[in-house]
PDB file of C-alpha atoms in Angstrom:
ATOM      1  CA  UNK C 165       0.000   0.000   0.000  1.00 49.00           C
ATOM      2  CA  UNK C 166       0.981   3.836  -0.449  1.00 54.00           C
ATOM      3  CA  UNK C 167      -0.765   4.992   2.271  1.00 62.00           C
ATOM      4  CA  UNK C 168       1.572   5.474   5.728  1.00 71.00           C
ATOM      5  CA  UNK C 169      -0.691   5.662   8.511  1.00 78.00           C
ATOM      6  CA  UNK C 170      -1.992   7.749  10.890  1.00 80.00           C
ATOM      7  CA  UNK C 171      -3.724   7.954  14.171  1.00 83.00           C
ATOM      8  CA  UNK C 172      -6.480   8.979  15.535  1.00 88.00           C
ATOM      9  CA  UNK C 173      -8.565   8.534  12.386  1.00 90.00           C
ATOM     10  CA  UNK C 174     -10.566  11.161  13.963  1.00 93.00           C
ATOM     11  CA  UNK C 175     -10.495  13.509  16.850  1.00 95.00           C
ATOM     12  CA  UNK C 176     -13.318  15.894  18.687  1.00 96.00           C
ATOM     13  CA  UNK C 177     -11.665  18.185  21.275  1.00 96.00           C
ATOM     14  CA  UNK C 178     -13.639  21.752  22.200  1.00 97.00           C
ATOM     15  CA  UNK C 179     -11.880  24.778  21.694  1.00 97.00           C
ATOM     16  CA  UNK C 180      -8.673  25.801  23.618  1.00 97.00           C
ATOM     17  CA  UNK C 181      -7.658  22.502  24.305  1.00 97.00           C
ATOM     18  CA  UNK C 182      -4.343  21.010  22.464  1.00 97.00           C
ATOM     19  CA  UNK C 183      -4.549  18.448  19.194  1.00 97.00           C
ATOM     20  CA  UNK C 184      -2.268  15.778  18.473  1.00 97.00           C
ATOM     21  CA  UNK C 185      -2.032  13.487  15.698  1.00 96.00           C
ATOM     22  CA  UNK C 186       0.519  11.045  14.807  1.00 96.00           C
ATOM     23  CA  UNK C 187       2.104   9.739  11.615  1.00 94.00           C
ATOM     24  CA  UNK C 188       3.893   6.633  10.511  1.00 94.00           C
ATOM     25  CA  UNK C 189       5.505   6.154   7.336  1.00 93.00           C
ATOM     26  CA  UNK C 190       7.311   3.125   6.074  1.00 91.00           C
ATOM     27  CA  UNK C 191      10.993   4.251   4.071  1.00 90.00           C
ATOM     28  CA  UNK C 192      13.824   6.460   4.409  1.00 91.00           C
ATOM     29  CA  UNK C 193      12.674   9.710   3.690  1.00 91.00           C
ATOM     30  CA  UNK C 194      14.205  13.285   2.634  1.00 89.00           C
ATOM     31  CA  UNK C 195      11.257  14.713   4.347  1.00 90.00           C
ATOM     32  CA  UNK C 196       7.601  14.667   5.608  1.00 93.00           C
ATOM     33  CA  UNK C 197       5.070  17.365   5.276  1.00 93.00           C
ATOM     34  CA  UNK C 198       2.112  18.111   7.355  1.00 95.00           C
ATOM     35  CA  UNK C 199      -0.930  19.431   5.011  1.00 94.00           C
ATOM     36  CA  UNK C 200      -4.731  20.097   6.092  1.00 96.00           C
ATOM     37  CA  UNK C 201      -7.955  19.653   4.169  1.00 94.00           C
ATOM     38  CA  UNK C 202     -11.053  21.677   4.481  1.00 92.00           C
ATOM     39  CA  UNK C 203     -13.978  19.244   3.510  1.00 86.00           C
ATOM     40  CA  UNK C 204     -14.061  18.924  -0.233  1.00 81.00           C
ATOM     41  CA  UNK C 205     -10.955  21.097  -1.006  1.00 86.00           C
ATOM     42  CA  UNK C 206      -7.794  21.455  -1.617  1.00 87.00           C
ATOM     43  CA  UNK C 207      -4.728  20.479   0.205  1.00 91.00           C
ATOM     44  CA  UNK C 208      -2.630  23.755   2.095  1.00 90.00           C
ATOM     45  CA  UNK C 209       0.938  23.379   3.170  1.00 89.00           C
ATOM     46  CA  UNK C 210       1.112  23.610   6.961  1.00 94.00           C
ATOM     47  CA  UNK C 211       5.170  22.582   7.873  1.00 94.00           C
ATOM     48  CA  UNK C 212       8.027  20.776   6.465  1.00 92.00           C
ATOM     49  CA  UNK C 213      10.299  19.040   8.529  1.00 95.00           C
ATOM     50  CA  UNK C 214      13.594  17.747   6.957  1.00 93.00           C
ATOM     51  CA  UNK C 215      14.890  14.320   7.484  1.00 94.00           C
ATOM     52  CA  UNK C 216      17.942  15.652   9.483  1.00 95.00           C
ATOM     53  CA  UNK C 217      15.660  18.083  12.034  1.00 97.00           C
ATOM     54  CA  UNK C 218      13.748  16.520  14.803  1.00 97.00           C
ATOM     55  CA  UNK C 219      11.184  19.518  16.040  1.00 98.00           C
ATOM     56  CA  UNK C 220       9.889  22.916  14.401  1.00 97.00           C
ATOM     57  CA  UNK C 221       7.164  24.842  15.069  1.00 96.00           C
ATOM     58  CA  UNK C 222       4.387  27.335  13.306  1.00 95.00           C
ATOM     59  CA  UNK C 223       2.579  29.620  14.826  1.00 97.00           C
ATOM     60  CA  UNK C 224       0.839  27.711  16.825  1.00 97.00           C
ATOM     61  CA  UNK C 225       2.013  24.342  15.407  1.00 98.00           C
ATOM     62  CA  UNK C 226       4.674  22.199  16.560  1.00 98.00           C
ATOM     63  CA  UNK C 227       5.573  19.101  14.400  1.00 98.00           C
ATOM     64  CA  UNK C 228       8.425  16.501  15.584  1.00 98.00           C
ATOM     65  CA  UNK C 229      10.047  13.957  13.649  1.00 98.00           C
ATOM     66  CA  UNK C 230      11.663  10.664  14.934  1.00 97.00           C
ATOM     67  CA  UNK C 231      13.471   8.677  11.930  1.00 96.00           C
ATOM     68  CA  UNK C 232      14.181   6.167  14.137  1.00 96.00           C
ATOM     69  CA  UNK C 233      10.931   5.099  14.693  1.00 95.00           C
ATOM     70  CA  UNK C 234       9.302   6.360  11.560  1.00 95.00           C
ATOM     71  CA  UNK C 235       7.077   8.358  12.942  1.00 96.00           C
ATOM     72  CA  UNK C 236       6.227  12.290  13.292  1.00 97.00           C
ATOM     73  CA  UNK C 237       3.525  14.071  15.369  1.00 97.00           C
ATOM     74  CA  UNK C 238       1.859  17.294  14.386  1.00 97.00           C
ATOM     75  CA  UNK C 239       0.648  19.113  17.768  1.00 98.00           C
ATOM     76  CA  UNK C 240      -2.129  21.874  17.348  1.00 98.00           C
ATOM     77  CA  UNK C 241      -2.181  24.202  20.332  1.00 98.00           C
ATOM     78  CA  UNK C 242      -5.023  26.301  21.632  1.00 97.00           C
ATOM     79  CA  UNK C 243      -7.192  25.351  19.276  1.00 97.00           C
ATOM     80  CA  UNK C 244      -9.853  26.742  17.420  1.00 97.00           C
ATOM     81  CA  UNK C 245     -13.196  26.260  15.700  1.00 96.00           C
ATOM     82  CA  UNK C 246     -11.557  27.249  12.846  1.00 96.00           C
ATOM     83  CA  UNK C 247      -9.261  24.234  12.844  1.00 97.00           C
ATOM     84  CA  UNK C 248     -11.970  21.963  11.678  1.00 97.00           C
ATOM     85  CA  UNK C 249     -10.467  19.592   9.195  1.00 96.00           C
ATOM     86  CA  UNK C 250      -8.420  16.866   8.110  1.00 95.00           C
ATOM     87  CA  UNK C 251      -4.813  16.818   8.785  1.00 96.00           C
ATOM     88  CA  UNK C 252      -2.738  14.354   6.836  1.00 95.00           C
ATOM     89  CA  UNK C 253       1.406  13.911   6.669  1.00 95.00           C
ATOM     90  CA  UNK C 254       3.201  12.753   3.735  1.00 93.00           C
ATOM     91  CA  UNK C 255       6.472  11.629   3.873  1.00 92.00           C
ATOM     92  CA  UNK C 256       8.743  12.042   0.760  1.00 88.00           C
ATOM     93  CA  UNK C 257      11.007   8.935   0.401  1.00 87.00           C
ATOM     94  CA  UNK C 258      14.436   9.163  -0.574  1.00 85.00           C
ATOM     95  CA  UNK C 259      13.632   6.287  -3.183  1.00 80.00           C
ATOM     96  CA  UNK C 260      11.369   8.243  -5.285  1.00 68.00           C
ATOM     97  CA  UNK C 261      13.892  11.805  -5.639  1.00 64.00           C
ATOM     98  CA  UNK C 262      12.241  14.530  -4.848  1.00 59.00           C
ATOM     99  CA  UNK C 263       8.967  13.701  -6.805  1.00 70.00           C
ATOM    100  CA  UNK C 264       7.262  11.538  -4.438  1.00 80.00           C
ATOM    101  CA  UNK C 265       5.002  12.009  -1.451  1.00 87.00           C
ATOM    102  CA  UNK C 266       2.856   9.421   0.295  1.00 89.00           C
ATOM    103  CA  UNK C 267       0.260  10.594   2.156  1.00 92.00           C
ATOM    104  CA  UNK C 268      -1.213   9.038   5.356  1.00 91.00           C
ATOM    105  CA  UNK C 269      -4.640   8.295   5.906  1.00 90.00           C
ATOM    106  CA  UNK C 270      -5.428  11.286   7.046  1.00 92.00           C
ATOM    107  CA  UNK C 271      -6.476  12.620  10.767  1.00 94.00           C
ATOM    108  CA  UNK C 272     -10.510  14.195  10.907  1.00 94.00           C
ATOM    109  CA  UNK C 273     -10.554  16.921  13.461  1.00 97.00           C
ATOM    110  CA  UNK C 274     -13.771  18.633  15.008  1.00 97.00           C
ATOM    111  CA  UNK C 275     -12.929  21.598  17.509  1.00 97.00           C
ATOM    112  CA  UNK C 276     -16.658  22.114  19.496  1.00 96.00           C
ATOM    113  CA  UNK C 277     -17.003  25.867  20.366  1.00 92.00           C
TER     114      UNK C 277
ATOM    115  CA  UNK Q 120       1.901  31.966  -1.872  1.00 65.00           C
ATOM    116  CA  UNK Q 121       2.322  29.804  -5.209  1.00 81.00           C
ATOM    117  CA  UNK Q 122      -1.249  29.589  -6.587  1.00 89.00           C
ATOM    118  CA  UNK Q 123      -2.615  26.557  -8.388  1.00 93.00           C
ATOM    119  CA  UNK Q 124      -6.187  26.675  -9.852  1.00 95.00           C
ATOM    120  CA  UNK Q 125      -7.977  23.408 -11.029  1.00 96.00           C
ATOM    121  CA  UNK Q 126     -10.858  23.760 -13.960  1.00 97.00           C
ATOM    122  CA  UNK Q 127     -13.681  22.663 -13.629  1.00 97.00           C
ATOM    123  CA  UNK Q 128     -14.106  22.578 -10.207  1.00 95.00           C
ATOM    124  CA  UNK Q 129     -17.143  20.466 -10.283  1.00 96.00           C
ATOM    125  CA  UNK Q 130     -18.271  17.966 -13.198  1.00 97.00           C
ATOM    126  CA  UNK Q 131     -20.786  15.365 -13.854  1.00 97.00           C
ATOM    127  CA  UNK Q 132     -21.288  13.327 -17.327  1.00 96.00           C
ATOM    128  CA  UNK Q 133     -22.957  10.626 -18.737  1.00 96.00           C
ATOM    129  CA  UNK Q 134     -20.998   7.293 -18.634  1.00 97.00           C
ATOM    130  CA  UNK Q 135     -18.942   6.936 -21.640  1.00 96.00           C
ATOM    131  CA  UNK Q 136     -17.558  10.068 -22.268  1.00 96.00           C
ATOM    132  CA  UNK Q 137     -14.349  11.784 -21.574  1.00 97.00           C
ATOM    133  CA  UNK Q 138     -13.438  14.366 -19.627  1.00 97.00           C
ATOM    134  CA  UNK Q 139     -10.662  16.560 -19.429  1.00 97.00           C
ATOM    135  CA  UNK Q 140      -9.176  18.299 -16.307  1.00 97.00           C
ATOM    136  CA  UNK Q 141      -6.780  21.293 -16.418  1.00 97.00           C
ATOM    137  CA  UNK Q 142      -4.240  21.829 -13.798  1.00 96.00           C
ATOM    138  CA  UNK Q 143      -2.266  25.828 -14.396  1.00 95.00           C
ATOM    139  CA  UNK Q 144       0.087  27.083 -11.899  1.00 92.00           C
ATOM    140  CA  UNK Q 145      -0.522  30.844 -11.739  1.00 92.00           C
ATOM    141  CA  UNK Q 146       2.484  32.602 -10.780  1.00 87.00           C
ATOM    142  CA  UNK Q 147       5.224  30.068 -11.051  1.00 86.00           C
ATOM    143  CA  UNK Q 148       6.538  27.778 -13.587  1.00 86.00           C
ATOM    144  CA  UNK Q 149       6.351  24.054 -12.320  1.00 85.00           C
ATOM    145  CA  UNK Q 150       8.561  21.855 -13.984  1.00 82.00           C
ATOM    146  CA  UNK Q 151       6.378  19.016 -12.443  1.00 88.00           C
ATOM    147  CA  UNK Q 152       3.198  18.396 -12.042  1.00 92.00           C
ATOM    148  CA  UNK Q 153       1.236  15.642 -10.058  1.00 93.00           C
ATOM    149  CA  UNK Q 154      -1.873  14.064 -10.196  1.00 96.00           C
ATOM    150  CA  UNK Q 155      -3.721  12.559  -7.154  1.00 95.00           C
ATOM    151  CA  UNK Q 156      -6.979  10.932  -6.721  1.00 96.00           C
ATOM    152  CA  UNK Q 157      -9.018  10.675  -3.318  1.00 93.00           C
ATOM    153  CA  UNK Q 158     -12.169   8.489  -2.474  1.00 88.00           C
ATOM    154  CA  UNK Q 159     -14.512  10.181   0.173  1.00 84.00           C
ATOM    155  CA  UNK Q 160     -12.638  10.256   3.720  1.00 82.00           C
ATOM    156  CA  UNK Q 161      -9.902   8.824   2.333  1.00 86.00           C
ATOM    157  CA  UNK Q 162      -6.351  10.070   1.437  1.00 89.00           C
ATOM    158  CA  UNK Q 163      -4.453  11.059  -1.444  1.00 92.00           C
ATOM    159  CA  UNK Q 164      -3.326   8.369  -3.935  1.00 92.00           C
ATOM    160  CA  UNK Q 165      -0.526   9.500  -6.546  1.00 92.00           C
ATOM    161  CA  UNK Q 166      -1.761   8.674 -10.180  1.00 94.00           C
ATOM    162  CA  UNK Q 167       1.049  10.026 -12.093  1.00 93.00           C
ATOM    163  CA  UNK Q 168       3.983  12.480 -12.123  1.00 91.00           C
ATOM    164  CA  UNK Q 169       3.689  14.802 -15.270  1.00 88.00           C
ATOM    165  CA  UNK Q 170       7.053  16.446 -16.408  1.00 84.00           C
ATOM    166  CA  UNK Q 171       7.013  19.254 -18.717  1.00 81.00           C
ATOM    167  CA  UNK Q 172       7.317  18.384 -22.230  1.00 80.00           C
ATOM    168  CA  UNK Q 173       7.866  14.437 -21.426  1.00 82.00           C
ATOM    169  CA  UNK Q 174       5.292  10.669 -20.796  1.00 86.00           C
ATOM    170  CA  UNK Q 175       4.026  10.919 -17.484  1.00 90.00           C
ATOM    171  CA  UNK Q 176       5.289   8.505 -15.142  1.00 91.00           C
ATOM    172  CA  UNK Q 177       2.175   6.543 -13.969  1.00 94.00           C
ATOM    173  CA  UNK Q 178       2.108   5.069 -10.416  1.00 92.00           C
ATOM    174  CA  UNK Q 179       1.648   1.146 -10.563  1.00 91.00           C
ATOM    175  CA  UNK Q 180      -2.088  -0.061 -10.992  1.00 93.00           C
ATOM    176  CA  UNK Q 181      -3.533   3.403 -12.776  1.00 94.00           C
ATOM    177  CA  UNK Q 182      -4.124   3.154 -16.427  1.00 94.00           C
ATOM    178  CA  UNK Q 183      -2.512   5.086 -18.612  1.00 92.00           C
ATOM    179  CA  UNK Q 184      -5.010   4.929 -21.491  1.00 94.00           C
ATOM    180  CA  UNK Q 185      -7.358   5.362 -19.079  1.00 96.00           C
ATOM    181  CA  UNK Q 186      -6.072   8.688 -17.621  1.00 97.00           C
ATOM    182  CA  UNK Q 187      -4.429  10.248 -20.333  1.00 96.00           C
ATOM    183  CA  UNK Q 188      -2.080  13.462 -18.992  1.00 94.00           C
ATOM    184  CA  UNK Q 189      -0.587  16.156 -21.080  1.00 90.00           C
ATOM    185  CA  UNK Q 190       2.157  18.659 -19.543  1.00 88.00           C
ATOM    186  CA  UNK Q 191       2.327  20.938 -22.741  1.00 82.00           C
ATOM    187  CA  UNK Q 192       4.006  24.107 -20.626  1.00 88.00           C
ATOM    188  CA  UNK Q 193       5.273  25.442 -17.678  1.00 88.00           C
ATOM    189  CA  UNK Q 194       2.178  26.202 -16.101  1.00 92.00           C
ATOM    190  CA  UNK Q 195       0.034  23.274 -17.587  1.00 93.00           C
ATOM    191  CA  UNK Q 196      -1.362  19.853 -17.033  1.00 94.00           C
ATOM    192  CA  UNK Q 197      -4.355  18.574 -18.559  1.00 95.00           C
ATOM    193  CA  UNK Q 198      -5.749  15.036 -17.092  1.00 97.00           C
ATOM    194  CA  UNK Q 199      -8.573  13.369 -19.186  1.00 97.00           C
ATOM    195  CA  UNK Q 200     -10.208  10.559 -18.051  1.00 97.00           C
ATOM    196  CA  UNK Q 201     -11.461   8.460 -21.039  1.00 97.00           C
ATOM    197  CA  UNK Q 202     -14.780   6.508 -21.569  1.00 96.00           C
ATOM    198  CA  UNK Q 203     -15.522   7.377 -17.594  1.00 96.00           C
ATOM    199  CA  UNK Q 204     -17.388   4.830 -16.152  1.00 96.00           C
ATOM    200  CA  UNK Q 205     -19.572   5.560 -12.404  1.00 96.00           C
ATOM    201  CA  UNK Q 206     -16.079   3.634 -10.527  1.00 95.00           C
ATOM    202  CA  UNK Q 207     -14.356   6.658 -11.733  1.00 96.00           C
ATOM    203  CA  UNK Q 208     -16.162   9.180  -9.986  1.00 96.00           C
ATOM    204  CA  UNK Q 209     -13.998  10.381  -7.506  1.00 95.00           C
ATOM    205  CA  UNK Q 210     -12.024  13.958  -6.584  1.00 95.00           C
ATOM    206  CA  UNK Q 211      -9.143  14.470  -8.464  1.00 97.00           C
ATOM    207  CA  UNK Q 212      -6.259  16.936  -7.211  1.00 96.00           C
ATOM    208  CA  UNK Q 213      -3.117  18.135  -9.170  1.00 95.00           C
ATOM    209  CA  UNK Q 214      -0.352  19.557  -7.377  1.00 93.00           C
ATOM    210  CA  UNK Q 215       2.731  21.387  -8.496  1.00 91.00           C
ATOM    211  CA  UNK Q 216       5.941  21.510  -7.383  1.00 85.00           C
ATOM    212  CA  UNK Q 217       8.744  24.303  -7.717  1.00 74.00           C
ATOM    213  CA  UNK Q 218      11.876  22.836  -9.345  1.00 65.00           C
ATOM    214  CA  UNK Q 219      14.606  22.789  -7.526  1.00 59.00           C
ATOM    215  CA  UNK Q 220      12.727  22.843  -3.919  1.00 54.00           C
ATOM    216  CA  UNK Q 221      12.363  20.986  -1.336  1.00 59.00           C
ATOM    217  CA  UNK Q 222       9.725  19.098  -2.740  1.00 60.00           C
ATOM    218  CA  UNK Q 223       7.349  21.284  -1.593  1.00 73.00           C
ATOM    219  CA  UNK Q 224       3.927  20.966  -3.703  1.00 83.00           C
ATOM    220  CA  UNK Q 225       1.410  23.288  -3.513  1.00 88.00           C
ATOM    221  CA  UNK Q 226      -2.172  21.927  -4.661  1.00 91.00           C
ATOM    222  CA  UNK Q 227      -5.244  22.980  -6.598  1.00 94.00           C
ATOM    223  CA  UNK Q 228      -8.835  22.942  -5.685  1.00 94.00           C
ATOM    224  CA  UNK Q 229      -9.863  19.989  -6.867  1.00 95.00           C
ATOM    225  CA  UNK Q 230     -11.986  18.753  -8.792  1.00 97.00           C
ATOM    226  CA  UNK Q 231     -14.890  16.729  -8.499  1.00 96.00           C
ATOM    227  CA  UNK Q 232     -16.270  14.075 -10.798  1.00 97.00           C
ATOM    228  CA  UNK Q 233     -19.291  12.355 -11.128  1.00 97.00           C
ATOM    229  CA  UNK Q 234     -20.411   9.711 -13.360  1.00 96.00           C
ATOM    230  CA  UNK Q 235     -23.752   9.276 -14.016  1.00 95.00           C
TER     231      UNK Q 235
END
């Protein structure tokens, strides 16, 4: 399969409180990308993390990256209504150049005002 | 922000026919192009890769007869989807990268297809 994975599938917090959603991917990468999807749109670039960094942060975004384990976490703090959406990561493996990216399955948030 | 606009936004058609996508990057030249496909509250799936002025590189299982792509320029990718059947109904998204980045890809709209 493509896909990497990622948990939770979905997540309903209320507003204020902190998200976190987790990634997995399966290669060596160069990268991995966090993006977010408002229902029935396009994808927007939220944070790259190189292969060779382990945290960075946005705003209010902090993503980490453990290539040891395969695995990166995007953390959403003080959230908002506004934040209502999918969330997916996709990993760029060193095996496909630059060109690739293989996006997880995808985390469904709900922030409750 | 690099802009990428997808057109139409929103299509259906009669089973049988073809229908052709366009995919222009607005303010940038994108030496590659990509197409994805996603199922309802699912992910992304790469189709192809779409390199100006060369075959797209299809991703294994996708028909290339089926989904025909054309990068004729800089700023264009066309995806047509041939003798669309109702399995084919789906969202399609193209995505364009900046050569020489760090693979950053910045996406269109999609677009979604139905058919009847």
């Amino acid at each position: 399969s493509q896909q990497g994975e990622e948990d939770p599938q979905a997540l309903s917090i209320q507003e204020g409180e902190n998200a976190t959603m987790n990634c997995s991917y399966k290669t060596s990468i160069n990268n991995l990308q966090w993006y977010r999807q408002n229902s029935g749109r396009g994808l927007v670039h939220l944070i790259l993390i190189r292969s060779n960094e382990r945290e960075k942060h946005s705003g209010r975004l902090r993503v980490t990256l453990d290539t040891s384990k395969k695995s990166s976490s995007l953390l959403i703090t003080a959230s908002r209504a506004a934040d209502t959406a999918s969330y997916f990561c996709a990993s760029s493996p060193i095996s496909g150049g630059y060109n690739k990216l293989i996006f997880g399955a995808g985390t469904r948030l709900a922030v409750h005002p | 922000g690099a802009v990428v606009s997808q057109h139409p936004s929103r299509v259906i058609c009669k089973s049988g026919t073809s229908v052709k996508i366009e995919c222009r990057s607005l303010d940038f030249q994108a030496t590659t192009m990509f197409w994805y496909r996603q199922f309802p509250k699912q992910s992304l799936m790469l189709m192809a890769t779409s390199n100006e002025g060369s075959k797209a590189t299809y991703e294994q299982g996708v028909e290339k007869d089926k989904f025909l792509i054309n990068h004729a320029s800089l700023t264009l990718s066309t995806l047509t989807v041939t003798s669309a059947h109702p399995e084919d109904s789906s969202f399609y998204i193209c995505s364009a990268r900046v050569g020489g980045s760090y693979n950053e890809q910045f996406f269109g709209p999609g677009t979604r297809l139905t058919v009847l």
